[in-house]
C-alpha atoms as one frame of an Amber mdcrd trajectory, in Angstrom:
protein
 172.998 198.922  29.755 172.609 197.487  26.269 172.325 199.613  23.109 171.654
 198.720  19.260 194.383 208.455  30.091 195.407 207.807  33.414 193.435 205.396
  35.507 191.929 207.439  38.342 191.232 205.152  41.293 188.384 206.139  43.606
 188.900 204.777  47.088 186.370 202.073  47.887 184.737 203.579  50.941 182.801
 206.690  51.781 184.782 209.860  51.881 184.907 212.423  54.662 186.717 215.761
  54.654 190.397 215.255  55.468 190.956 215.319  59.221 187.224 215.674  59.891
 186.978 212.836  62.378 190.078 213.872  64.285 188.767 217.421  64.521 185.371
 216.193  65.693 186.966 214.163  68.490 189.199 217.047  69.522 186.190 219.343
  69.780 183.965 216.708  71.347 181.442 217.102  68.500 181.060 216.120  64.866
 181.852 217.498  61.433 179.794 217.499  58.233 179.929 214.554  55.860 181.180
 215.346  52.379 178.561 216.496  49.861 179.924 214.037  47.268 181.471 210.589
  47.409 184.486 211.523  45.297 183.564 210.530  41.745 185.578 212.630  39.270
 182.784 212.594  36.663 179.910 213.363  39.052 181.320 215.243  42.052 177.993
 215.565  43.888 176.799 211.988  43.365 176.755 210.074  46.616 177.784 211.520
  49.956 180.416 211.080  52.638 180.348 210.316  56.338 178.140 207.243  56.389
 177.558 203.827  54.832 173.990 202.775  54.019 173.082 199.232  55.048 169.416
 199.031  54.020 166.678 201.008  52.287 163.118 200.227  53.376 160.803 201.909
  50.856 157.036 202.049  51.394 155.635 203.496  48.148 152.208 204.315  46.771
 151.632 205.283  43.149 148.409 206.444  41.521 148.611 206.451  37.687 145.533
 208.667  37.537 147.453 211.552  39.109 151.068 210.481  38.414 151.793 211.118
  42.091 154.264 208.946  43.973 154.113 209.124  47.751 156.451 207.250  49.991
 158.268 206.777  53.214 161.930 205.826  53.020 163.703 204.454  56.095 167.441
 204.578  55.402 169.518 202.579  57.886 173.172 203.604  57.879 176.402 203.485
  59.898 178.381 206.651  60.574 181.967 206.445  59.269 183.011 209.569  61.171
 181.718 211.680  64.027 178.937 213.315  62.055 177.306 216.683  62.741 175.308
 216.657  59.513 175.087 214.659  56.297 173.569 214.756  52.828 171.196 212.502
  50.924 170.594 212.776  47.189 166.999 213.712  46.337 165.618 215.621  43.377
 162.343 217.476  43.098 160.046 215.633  45.500 158.388 217.480  48.373 159.242
 216.389  51.913 156.453 216.068  54.474 158.595 215.026  57.440 162.110 213.860
  58.299 163.428 212.182  61.424 166.742 210.699  62.571 166.263 207.789  64.987
 162.631 208.838  65.452 163.389 212.432  66.419 162.589 215.352  64.091 165.724
 216.674  62.420 166.492 219.928  60.648 166.918 219.761  56.890 167.294 222.001
  53.872 167.443 221.536  50.108 170.493 222.534  48.106 169.923 221.598  44.470
 169.924 217.810  44.373 171.264 217.588  47.947 169.082 217.041  50.996 171.172
 218.361  53.882 170.192 216.806  57.220 171.238 218.054  60.666 170.269 215.664
  63.478 169.587 216.998  66.969 172.828 215.517  68.243 176.010 214.519  66.464
 176.306 210.879  65.439 179.369 209.050  66.703 181.635 207.131  64.362 180.456
 203.530  64.134 176.932 204.298  65.314 173.976 202.908  63.364 171.148 205.354
  62.710 167.890 205.472  60.733 166.779 208.442  58.629 163.060 208.350  57.843
 161.780 210.636  55.102 158.122 211.009  54.111 157.744 212.593  50.684 155.495
 212.927  47.639 155.382 214.354  44.146 155.421 213.528  40.469 158.942 212.266
  39.734 160.507 213.726  36.628 162.030 211.910  33.693 165.678 212.794  33.140
 166.701 214.237  29.761 170.440 214.575  29.195 173.236 213.329  26.926 172.098
 209.759  27.576 168.569 210.430  26.310 165.430 209.918  28.398 165.775 207.767
  31.496 164.701 207.545  35.099 161.049 207.700  36.091 158.736 207.220  33.087
 154.999 207.835  33.388 153.426 205.210  31.105 149.886 204.842  29.779 148.884
 202.457  32.582 151.451 203.066  35.300 155.156 203.805  35.615 158.556 202.452
  34.711 161.777 203.340  36.542 165.026 202.500  34.758 168.264 204.350  34.024
 171.857 205.144  34.951 173.835 206.767  36.393 171.409 209.227  38.022 167.983
 207.734  38.603 167.569 206.737  42.247 167.508 210.308  43.539 164.479 211.084
  41.357 162.224 208.725  43.357 163.743 208.091  46.800 166.376 209.697  49.058
 169.656 207.858  48.525 173.408 207.790  48.784 173.352 207.637  45.019 176.642
 206.096  43.885 177.745 202.479  43.295 180.366 202.864  46.045 177.595 202.552
  48.638 175.470 199.474  47.882 172.784 198.295  50.284 169.975 195.775  50.639
 166.415 196.828  49.771 162.910 196.150  51.041 160.360 197.638  48.651 156.596
 197.773  49.185 154.587 199.215  46.300 150.881 199.964  46.645 148.950 200.410
  43.384 145.313 200.317  42.268 144.023 196.751  42.273 144.174 195.237  38.813
 147.689 196.538  38.223 150.942 194.725  38.955 154.004 196.231  40.666 157.373
 194.588  40.045 160.770 195.346  41.541 164.042 193.559  42.319 164.770 190.404
  44.270 162.177 188.059  45.711 158.401 188.594  45.807 157.460 188.038  49.452
 153.712 188.501  49.024 150.941 190.655  47.613 148.015 191.857  49.686 144.772
 193.405  48.526 143.041 195.982  50.723 139.980 197.546  49.174 140.756 199.171
  45.840 144.514 198.884  46.344 147.049 196.070  46.327 150.482 196.089  47.970
 153.380 194.147  46.442 156.301 193.377  48.765 159.750 192.733  47.263 163.031
 192.045  49.018 166.568 192.241  47.622 168.902 191.004  50.348 172.150 191.085
  48.390 173.759 194.558  48.401 172.863 196.573  45.317 173.900 199.913  43.830
 171.046 202.404  44.024 170.729 202.930  40.241 170.026 199.205  39.822 166.761
 199.388  41.766 163.939 199.318  39.234 160.162 199.418  39.300 157.430 198.612
  36.798 153.762 199.360  37.436 150.981 198.487  35.010 149.316 195.480  33.486
 151.824 192.628  33.294 151.674 188.891  32.844 153.923 187.634  35.659 155.365
 184.138  35.370 157.586 182.520  37.981 159.591 179.308  38.054 162.730 177.847
  39.630 165.741 176.423  37.800 169.180 175.515  39.074 168.346 176.743  42.574
 167.395 180.211  41.293 163.869 181.641  41.375 162.951 183.515  38.191 160.215
 186.151  37.948 159.409 187.382  34.429 156.899 190.138  33.722 155.633 190.846
  30.204 153.260 193.558  29.077 150.270 191.750  27.485 150.263 194.305  24.657
 153.504 192.698  23.439 151.461 189.739  22.209 149.551 192.067  19.865 152.686
 193.650  18.384 154.374 192.107  15.361 158.111 191.578  15.921 158.621 192.421
  12.237 156.258 195.191  11.050 156.932 194.042   7.488 155.508 190.607   8.291
 152.169 190.948  10.099 151.825 187.150  10.125 155.164 186.582  11.830 155.766
 186.114  15.574 154.743 188.805  18.017 157.179 190.682  20.204 155.680 188.802
  23.144 156.401 185.439  21.534 160.022 186.394  20.772 160.522 187.796  24.281
 158.994 184.688  25.848 161.344 182.486  23.848 164.428 184.483  24.788 163.465
 184.715  28.466 162.941 180.945  28.472 166.660 180.591  27.708 167.698 182.426
  30.884 168.511 179.274  32.904 170.617 177.962  30.014 172.399 181.309  29.667
 173.028 181.526  33.419 174.594 178.045  33.405 176.826 178.998  30.484 177.852
 182.258  32.150 178.625 180.383  35.364 181.159 178.391  33.352 182.897 181.655
  32.461 182.549 183.631  35.676 181.582 181.269  38.484 178.258 180.682  40.267
 175.392 183.106  39.704 175.845 185.743  42.436 172.204 186.262  43.470 169.211
 184.289  44.715 166.686 185.571  42.169 166.590 186.403  38.470 164.186 187.254
  35.659 163.250 190.181  33.482 160.659 192.857  32.748 159.555 193.674  29.187
 157.320 196.706  28.635 155.834 198.015  25.403 156.479 201.625  26.493 157.767
 203.389  23.366 159.786 205.942  25.335 162.249 203.322  26.566 165.172 202.995
  24.159 167.624 200.858  26.111 167.818 197.785  28.316 169.355 197.951  31.787
 170.880 195.332  34.060 168.703 196.035  37.107 170.064 193.591  39.673 168.190
 190.254  39.521 165.572 191.745  37.171 166.787 193.538  34.022 164.328 195.788
  32.224 164.000 195.495  28.437 162.228 197.619  25.814 160.018 195.935  23.250
 162.528 196.907  20.531 165.001 194.378  21.975 162.885 191.535  20.623 162.655
 192.188  16.898 163.938 188.672  16.241 165.115 185.683  18.331 168.844 186.335
  17.854 168.589 189.959  19.014 166.390 188.845  21.886 168.874 186.211  23.013
 171.812 188.636  22.733 170.241 191.322  24.898 169.392 188.688  27.524 173.012
 187.469  27.419 174.295 191.039  27.758 172.163 191.960  30.760 172.709 188.627
  32.501 176.468 189.019  32.021 176.124 192.286  33.910 174.832 190.413  36.946
 178.480 189.449  37.428 180.230 192.320  35.624 178.512 195.501  36.776 176.146
 194.396  39.527 178.110 192.022  41.773 181.343 193.755  40.724 180.420 197.414
  41.072 182.229 200.431  39.679 184.427 202.371  42.103 184.034 205.345  39.746
 182.117 205.949  36.546 185.316 206.351  34.495 185.721 202.568  34.807 182.468
 201.933  32.903 184.233 199.727  30.315 184.514 197.096  33.073 180.728 196.838
  32.788 179.960 197.417  29.126 183.118 196.078  27.497 182.801 192.823  29.432
 179.087 192.325  28.697 179.699 193.088  25.023 182.552 190.578  24.821 180.299
 187.954  26.409 177.827 188.656  23.583 180.604 187.916  21.074 181.394 184.654
  22.852 177.708 183.701  22.755 177.477 184.424  19.020 180.422 182.102  18.477
 178.789 179.446  20.658 175.594 179.730  18.599 177.486 179.463  15.306 176.588
 182.994  14.179 180.188 184.208  13.749 183.473 183.877  15.566 184.832 186.366
  18.077 187.741 186.992  15.703 185.342 187.875  12.877 183.490 190.315  15.134
 186.746 191.880  16.320 187.965 192.238  12.728 184.726 193.902  11.637 185.210
 196.632  14.237 188.921 196.941  13.602 188.122 197.665   9.948 186.672 201.014
  11.062 188.886 203.685   9.414 191.473 205.334  11.649 189.941 208.760  10.966
 186.561 207.672  12.375 185.470 209.346  15.626 185.082 205.857  17.107 188.831
 205.815  17.779 188.990 209.264  19.397 187.344 208.090  22.643 189.570 206.271
  25.137 187.250 203.676  26.719 189.300 203.505  29.935 188.482 207.156  30.656
 185.770 208.236  28.188 184.496 211.312  30.018 180.889 211.795  31.125 179.668
 212.781  27.650 180.820 209.444  26.187 179.938 207.254  29.158 177.727 205.098
  26.933 179.429 205.796  23.622 180.257 203.059  21.129 183.920 203.030  22.132
 183.106 202.006  25.709 181.203 198.957  24.458 183.154 197.903  21.407 186.682
 199.187  22.049 186.175 197.852  25.568 185.355 194.414  24.173 188.222 194.691
  21.688 190.568 195.358  24.596 189.567 192.038  26.115 190.177 190.248  22.828
 193.565 191.932  22.467 194.361 190.680  25.967 193.219 187.177  25.002 195.453
 187.210  21.935 198.404 188.379  24.015 198.128 185.898  26.918 196.391 182.908
  25.296 193.042 181.285  26.001 194.033 179.421  29.147 195.298 182.520  30.951
 192.546 184.760  29.555 189.643 182.659  30.778 191.404 182.161  34.111 191.615
 185.950  34.371 187.868 186.346  33.699 186.904 183.763  36.304 189.353 185.028
  38.924 188.233 188.621  38.316 184.624 187.663  39.047 185.453 185.539  42.095
 188.225 187.588  43.731 186.275 190.858  43.440 182.814 189.449  44.223 180.720
 191.997  46.068 183.387 194.677  45.711 183.938 197.996  43.967 186.437 197.681
  41.126 188.841 199.764  39.040 190.671 199.356  35.755 193.994 199.354  37.614
 192.884 196.325  39.608 191.941 194.420  36.468 195.250 195.242  34.817 197.163
 194.102  37.911 195.218 190.822  38.038 195.811 190.199  34.335 199.555 190.670
  34.815 199.644 188.471  37.891 197.831 185.535  36.266 199.508 185.788  32.867
 202.972 186.519  34.261 203.342 189.256  31.638 203.853 192.994  31.757 200.758
 194.432  30.046 200.959 198.194  30.577 201.660 198.871  26.899 198.701 196.763
  25.742 196.209 198.453  28.050 197.628 201.902  27.376 197.182 201.325  23.649
 193.665 199.889  23.815 192.110 201.659  26.805 193.775 205.017  27.194 194.946
 206.162  23.753 192.421 208.249  21.745 193.496 206.845  18.394 193.333 203.549
  16.507 195.689 201.037  18.141 198.188 199.150  16.013 197.585 195.424  15.948
 200.124 193.423  17.917
């Protein structure tokens, strides 16, 4: 996401109640999967007892009624002998639910959908939960502002973190359980429907058109996005990557600078910045290794209710406000593309490690500004360090900010400052080796701050506990080394 004191390690794997599997075997049955995956900030996010492999979503959305109807087939593998399990789902009405084609009992418990199959599922078994549902998904309003499912003037926009997936499909809604996605979206003909990954085809049938998207690389559920409405879709290939870009045509009627009605439009600025994506990807590959996915691109909507950009895997979503001028436009593209490595391919093991996403993407912005001759990384670091010690900016420890400060300034800027402090301590050669090794050694994995600290010490040959304690986990202004 882009915006203008002990490390708690969450085990990478889905959690089951202690001794649950052994008990199930002793009794010849199963035991319930945990109602949460173990995140200390969001105890009921995600679920235990199974590992999702694929979501196959068949969706239909009618902007005239704001109703989303769908069928979700969730293919998963049991990680324990399982008598029942939860999915995360908020607000939508269920028409039917089956497990492996057989009707299963279910009940709602707040944001939990508790499913009891007819027979216990054995550890290691693959099963498919199919849920038919419908409703008008709600927009989330919390400390992060508005996010999630937005009903726009000509369609819908789905974008947000950390809790968004459960508002529009049943999910194991935590980054610890990524999966591949097949997404079919049926909308009134004349509208476009864009999601993640590769566009397989689009098929018109009467007054409706179905758009079929496929994201084969595993993805955290919050990174699945959707945009429905009138969009100008442009596709091209560069460097072996297929790009799909979707721009709201209204952007070409909006002045990027309201004070200069004869200046470039938002659409023109966005087009220019999106055109630099292949160049930016090549530059990022020099820092972090090959681009981790087979598709890329971006979605830009003029919807005024969207106040942030998000790194939706392979297809970030940007608000029109990101493109007030070419420099801002380029920087937000750099930030969200950096997340494709740091945040998407390397996923958080727990939300307290959010600086590994936002601090890294912010520092990459600083590197890009230096590359473009805007200002040096040192100048940017110094400008933030000049913030007075009494300022609230220093009271948030970015390595464990708490849920209320998950997207606070300290996570972004103190997080980036931590990386620069590390660079100053170990030197450029070791620092950039650390960045590249971090991206390559953890590719496709869930990550923690402790793992990054250990890698930094291993590559640099230095003991760095004091540095990271000072910059990440101390709620006060660090002394300069």
